[in-house]
Every structure is written in C-alpha cells, then in structure tokens.
Amino acid sequence: MGWLTRSRSHGTDDESANRKPEDAERKVRVPEGLWIKCSLCRQIVYRKEVEKAGKVCPKCNYHFPITVEERISQLSDPDTFKEFGQNIESVDPLEFVDSHRYTDRIKAAQKKTGLTDAIRIGECVISGKPAILGVFSFGFMGGSMGSVVGEKVVRAAGRALELRVPLVLVTSSGGARMQEGIFSLMQMARTSAAISRLNQEAVPFFSVLADPTFGGVTASFAMLGDVILAEPRSLIGFAGPRVIEQTIKQQLPEGFQRAEFLLGHGFLDMVVERGRLKETLSSLMCVFSPAGRHCIPAMTDAGESGA
Amino acid sequence: MTDTKLKKTGKKQDATSGSLLPIWERVLLARAQDRPTTLDYIQRLCSQFIELHGDRSFRDDPSIIAGFATFEGRSVAVIGHQKGKSFKDRMTRNFGMPHPEGYRKALRIMRLAERFAIPVISFIDTPGAYPGIEAEERGQVEAVARNIMEMFEVKVPILVFVIGEGGSGGALAIGVGDQVYMLENAVYSVISPEACAAILWEDSSRAPEAAERLQMSSHDLLRMGIIDGIIPEAEGGVQRDSSITLAAMRSTISERLDSLTKMSPETLLEARYTKFQGMVAYRENGHNQLPPNSKIT
C-alpha cells in the first residue's frame, strides 16, 4: 500500500533513487490484486510474475521488501529451518517512555509482525548444506538492534561455531534501538566480538545486506562478513541520508549509499539479485567448506551483476 | 563555557541516577569548550609524548590523536578523539568527529602497541563519527566495525576513559577495553539527546528531556553495570580544577596497568570478551539476564 502512495508522490526515478530508508517499512507487502504497480518503474505488472521471481519486478528488477518468512523459505531448503532463541524477550532496562511506553511499542510490533523481536535465527539447510541463518525484520521497529537482537546474533554465531557450519545473516535495519540506550550500543560490541571468534576458528560468516541497512548494525557485525553480499539498490550506510544532508547542507549525489555505490567503493564483494542469492550462498559455502574440493562448484555469473 | 553560563533547566533530577547534577547540566559540562581534551590529559598524565600520524592508506585524521608516551616510567600507547580548543583548531579537528581514516590510524597504533607488548590508554570525547559523503565513501561503517572487533583481539591491556562526550558508535570504535571509566560529568549514549528528541518528538529542543530518558550519565552507566568506575571531578567540572581528576586517573592507570599486565594475553582477552558479553538485558523463560554488576531491578 505504502509503495503505491509513494509512487504517486514521487515523479521520477531520480527521486525514488533517493528515497529514504524509512519508506521501506511501509511497503512490506505487495498489495492484493491481480496486477500491481512497481514502485520504481511504475509499470503495471502481473502479481504472480512478481511473486514467482521472489518479489522482484520483471520489468525493472526492483526488489520489493519481503517478510522474514519469505526470506527464510527463499534461502533454506523446504522445512529445514529450525528456529532457536525464540523465547528471548526485551526487559525494557531503561523503562523508556516517549509518547508511548517502549513495552507497548514492542507489543504493537509483535502484533503487527507476528515476531517476538526484529530477528529470527535458526539452523537450516541451504542447497543440502547445513548453516545457521538469521533474518532481520525491518517491519519490527525498523529492524533495530537492542539486547534481544544482539543476543540472538551472538547465539547464532555461537551455534555456528559449535556446529562448525557457516553463519548467514540477512540484515535490514535502521540501526541501534535507542529505547534501550547504552544497552543497544553495547550490542555492537557483543556481536562484533562474536564474529571475531568465528574468524579465529575459520567458521565462515556471509553477510547479506538487504534494503535498508544502517547505523549500528552496519557499523558492527554486518560489515564484518568474510564475504559481504547485498541485494541490488539496497541503501546501506552509517548515517541516514537525511542526517548527512542536514550536516553538510547539500544534496546527496545520485545513487549515494546504494549497494552499487558501496560495491564501487570496495565495501561489498558482490551485488546479487534475489533470485541468485541462494545459489550464490551455496557456492560460497562450498568454497569455504572443509570438503571444498568435493563440493560441486556451482559458481555462476552472479557476481557480475554489479560490474 | 564556565559553570556560571550553564542554563538551569529547572528539571527535576532523575531520581534513579544517584547524582547531584541534572543530566542536562552534565551534558553541557561534558561539551564545554574549556574542558580538557585528550591532548591535555596525555600531556598532564604522561611524559615524552610522541604523536604518530596517518592510517597508511588515505590521510592523517586530526580528529584522532595517536602515539606513544611514558606513564610513570613505562611505555604506553595513547589514542583519543581530539576536539580542539580555538575555533580554528576545532574546525581542523572537525569538532572531534573522525573520518574512517582516524579510526584506522587508532587501530594501526593499537596493533603496533600489541606487537611490542605496550598497553593502550584510550580517551573518548566525540559527538560521534562524522556523518558525511566522504566518510561514507571511505567506509565509516567498516572502519567502526573493524575497530570494535579488533579491539577484542589486541593482546595488550586497554584502559578506556570517557573524558567528555561518548557519542555512540564513533565512541565505541575506540572504546572496547579491559576497564572502562567515565569522568563524573562525562556522558555516554547510543544517540545524541538532540537526535533522540528529533526522532521521538520531531523537536530537537527537547534534548534535555531525551537526555534524561537515555540515562547517559556516569552514575547511570555505573548503576547499569556498563562501566567500571567514575573518576571524580571538582565542583563545576574538571575545567574548573583538574587536580582531583588527574590524581584519580593517575592512580587508576597505575593500579590497573599493574594488575592487567600480570595477566596472560589469553586470560586478558577472555576476560574482555566475557565482560562485554555481560552487557545485555533480556528475559528468557522467566529468567532475567542482566549485567553482573548492574543494579537494575
């Protein structure tokens, strides 16, 4: 719904190129109906075709936001995702209140998304190979990282280390959850420390950045992947575009903070289309597996999409 | 700014903070232009400071100071944000807001110190990592993330002092250590009170209110089990009279370096890891997990 509104309010592709990450939260779903209008190219496309492509526009390759469940089913083999850590809940350590209580905001987000917090983690199988998968939900308070998200990332890394299987984290986050104050900041330290342990034990960590990934999430574990992938056009950065514009008092260049921009500046390994994400991860898992030589190399030209 | 210029906010002191000054007065003290900077502390605590420059990749970032000095007869590596004094100096220092190369310089010096078994002292005083086009182009996120991670790997003692503003990830990027202290009037937060107020109420002038909600004072952080101790300041702040603060810092550094240098590198890193892993607050199956030293109920 939101994306249709946005399409109307923005006239050109140039403007939609500079859309703010907040907008993504409002368009988590492709609306009901046989036909839908792409929020990027504004063409009317057949909904089934969009969904068949993993919610990607067949005309312009725009990647619609997808839910955690859709991401899990796209990346893991059918019925292999076994969630853990699902009973970890926030305790509101600051007893934070703004216009609403933080505890009420959490309840509302839980009701809206059906999730306990902004990430789900679990064991799964990707193209026949075991892995630990964590997927962020931007719909849950902007995918922000507080104690629960931090703890789940740490546990996901811990399980990967224990089982000696790759860790795959798909991020979509506005950054730290300010309602948890200093605790949310310290999750940057905890998660980064957990990744350090994977590095030392040679357990691979593949970081997948989806639109948008910002602030404390990017500036910690998400940028510490052994291989860092991103979906096309994803906005990725430290400070949000609005903050930068206000600081420097000038307009940002076109394509700034897009995945392709980061690729060009050397901070991503590949920009990978959604339809190729699973096979790319599978190939990477082969390369970095102890049995790498026996793994069937299914490397495709996925890496060229950012060239 | 002197304390006579401090605005009274008229707000009631946060009952849980255990402090005497309202948080907003502390924020103003922490940001005051006449407050001692990293360079002041290095010069007053150490002798023979040798400043080193550059990240060996792009440029030297004047927002971060890095080098080696002698503290009570032993070599120490010193790193810290530098805000500057005069307006021109503050401009040059970018008001203590580093670019990625500043963090990379700090990491280079820490790794150098590690190689020669020299302990590290880090001074935190920044509004935050700089949010700008070039900072993004050169990977502010990568620089901050790498520093945080690698500070868990540096096999020498790291002491951290938040001397003024502890501004979010830009502070934490040189803020992982075996012991973390805050000066009494220093603040440390995930977001600036102005930005927090802008997000919550679309009104950055409500920053004093946001500062209270964020619980960002030294007393708050000690109570929550995030820091190891508070370095006292004279009435009106360390800018009025630095003697008690410097004496406390000197004895703290001396004692801590003595005890930490006795630990094996493995024990040291394990303790650092465990310490930070404890900084979390959640509930699972009816059990509350809180930092070991926290007084949160």
CSV table of N, CA, C and O in Angstrom, one decimal, chain A residues 74-81 123-132 165-166 278-279 281-283 285-286 289 291 294-296 298:
chain,number,residue,atom,x,y,z
A,74,GLN,N,12.9,-18.6,0.9
A,74,GLN,CA,13.7,-18.5,-0.4
A,74,GLN,C,15.1,-19.0,-0.2
A,74,GLN,O,15.7,-19.5,-1.2
A,75,LEU,N,15.7,-18.9,1.0
A,75,LEU,CA,17.1,-19.3,1.2
A,75,LEU,C,17.3,-20.7,1.7
A,75,LEU,O,18.3,-21.3,1.4
A,76,SER,N,16.4,-21.2,2.5
A,76,SER,CA,16.6,-22.6,3.0
A,76,SER,C,15.8,-23.6,2.3
A,76,SER,O,14.8,-23.3,1.7
A,77,ASP,N,16.3,-24.9,2.3
A,77,ASP,CA,15.6,-26.0,1.7
A,77,ASP,C,14.3,-26.2,2.5
A,77,ASP,O,14.2,-25.9,3.7
A,78,PRO,N,13.2,-26.6,1.8
A,78,PRO,CA,11.9,-26.7,2.4
A,78,PRO,C,11.9,-27.5,3.7
A,78,PRO,O,12.5,-28.5,3.9
A,79,ASP,N,11.2,-26.8,4.7
A,79,ASP,CA,11.0,-27.4,6.0
A,79,ASP,C,12.3,-27.8,6.8
A,79,ASP,O,12.4,-28.7,7.6
A,80,THR,N,13.4,-27.0,6.5
A,80,THR,CA,14.6,-27.3,7.2
A,80,THR,C,14.9,-26.3,8.3
A,80,THR,O,15.8,-26.5,9.1
A,81,PHE,N,14.2,-25.2,8.3
A,81,PHE,CA,14.5,-24.1,9.3
A,81,PHE,C,14.0,-24.5,10.6
A,81,PHE,O,12.8,-24.6,10.9
A,123,GLU,N,18.7,-23.0,12.7
A,123,GLU,CA,19.5,-23.9,11.9
A,123,GLU,C,18.7,-24.2,10.7
A,123,GLU,O,17.5,-24.2,10.7
A,124,CYS,N,19.4,-24.4,9.6
A,124,CYS,CA,18.7,-24.7,8.3
A,124,CYS,C,19.7,-25.4,7.4
A,124,CYS,O,20.8,-25.7,7.7
A,125,VAL,N,19.1,-25.8,6.2
A,125,VAL,CA,19.9,-26.4,5.2
A,125,VAL,C,19.8,-25.6,4.0
A,125,VAL,O,18.7,-25.2,3.5
A,126,ILE,N,20.9,-25.2,3.4
A,126,ILE,CA,20.9,-24.4,2.2
A,126,ILE,C,21.5,-25.3,1.1
A,126,ILE,O,22.7,-25.7,1.1
A,127,SER,N,20.7,-25.6,0.1
A,127,SER,CA,21.1,-26.5,-1.0
A,127,SER,C,21.9,-27.7,-0.5
A,127,SER,O,23.0,-28.1,-1.0
A,128,GLY,N,21.3,-28.4,0.5
A,128,GLY,CA,21.8,-29.6,1.0
A,128,GLY,C,22.9,-29.4,2.0
A,128,GLY,O,23.5,-30.4,2.6
A,129,LYS,N,23.3,-28.2,2.3
A,129,LYS,CA,24.4,-28.0,3.3
A,129,LYS,C,23.9,-27.3,4.5
A,129,LYS,O,23.2,-26.2,4.4
A,130,PRO,N,24.3,-27.7,5.7
A,130,PRO,CA,23.8,-27.1,6.9
A,130,PRO,C,24.4,-25.7,7.1
A,130,PRO,O,25.5,-25.5,6.8
A,131,ALA,N,23.6,-24.8,7.7
A,131,ALA,CA,24.0,-23.5,8.0
A,131,ALA,C,23.2,-22.9,9.2
A,131,ALA,O,22.2,-23.5,9.5
A,132,ILE,N,23.7,-21.8,9.7
A,132,ILE,CA,22.9,-21.0,10.7
A,132,ILE,C,22.4,-19.8,9.9
A,132,ILE,O,23.2,-19.1,9.3
A,165,VAL,N,29.5,-24.7,11.2
A,165,VAL,CA,28.8,-24.5,9.9
A,165,VAL,C,28.7,-23.0,9.6
A,165,VAL,O,28.8,-22.2,10.6
A,166,PRO,N,28.6,-22.6,8.4
A,166,PRO,CA,28.6,-21.2,8.1
A,166,PRO,C,27.4,-20.4,8.7
A,166,PRO,O,26.3,-21.0,8.9
A,278,LYS,N,20.4,-17.7,-3.2
A,278,LYS,CA,20.6,-19.0,-2.6
A,278,LYS,C,21.8,-19.7,-3.3
A,278,LYS,O,22.6,-20.3,-2.6
A,279,GLU,N,21.8,-19.7,-4.6
A,279,GLU,CA,22.9,-20.4,-5.3
A,279,GLU,C,24.2,-19.8,-5.0
A,279,GLU,O,25.2,-20.5,-5.0
A,281,LEU,N,25.1,-18.2,-2.2
A,281,LEU,CA,25.5,-18.6,-0.9
A,281,LEU,C,25.9,-20.1,-0.9
A,281,LEU,O,26.9,-20.4,-0.3
A,282,SER,N,25.2,-20.9,-1.6
A,282,SER,CA,25.5,-22.3,-1.7
A,282,SER,C,27.0,-22.5,-2.3
A,282,SER,O,27.8,-23.3,-1.8
A,283,SER,N,27.3,-21.7,-3.3
A,283,SER,CA,28.6,-21.8,-3.9
A,283,SER,C,29.7,-21.4,-3.0
A,283,SER,O,30.7,-22.0,-2.9
A,285,MET,N,29.5,-21.4,0.3
A,285,MET,CA,29.6,-22.4,1.3
A,285,MET,C,30.5,-23.6,0.9
A,285,MET,O,31.3,-24.1,1.6
A,286,CYS,N,30.4,-23.9,-0.4
A,286,CYS,CA,31.3,-24.9,-1.0
A,286,CYS,C,32.7,-24.5,-0.9
A,286,CYS,O,33.6,-25.2,-0.4
A,289,SER,N,34.0,-24.6,2.6
A,289,SER,CA,33.8,-25.8,3.4
A,289,SER,C,35.1,-26.6,3.5
A,289,SER,O,35.9,-26.5,2.6
A,291,ALA,N,35.4,-29.6,3.0
A,291,ALA,CA,35.4,-30.5,1.9
A,291,ALA,C,35.3,-29.8,0.6
A,291,ALA,O,34.7,-30.3,-0.4
A,294,HIS,N,35.5,-31.3,-2.8
A,294,HIS,CA,34.5,-32.3,-3.2
A,294,HIS,C,33.1,-31.7,-3.5
A,294,HIS,O,32.2,-32.3,-4.0
A,295,CYS,N,33.0,-30.4,-3.1
A,295,CYS,CA,31.8,-29.7,-3.2
A,295,CYS,C,31.6,-29.4,-4.7
A,295,CYS,O,32.6,-29.0,-5.4
A,296,ILE,N,30.4,-29.6,-5.2
A,296,ILE,CA,30.2,-29.3,-6.6
A,296,ILE,C,30.2,-27.8,-6.9
A,296,ILE,O,29.4,-27.1,-6.3
A,298,ALA,N,29.2,-24.6,-8.1
A,298,ALA,CA,28.0,-24.2,-8.8
A,298,ALA,C,28.2,-22.7,-9.0
A,298,ALA,O,27.2,-22.0,-9.1
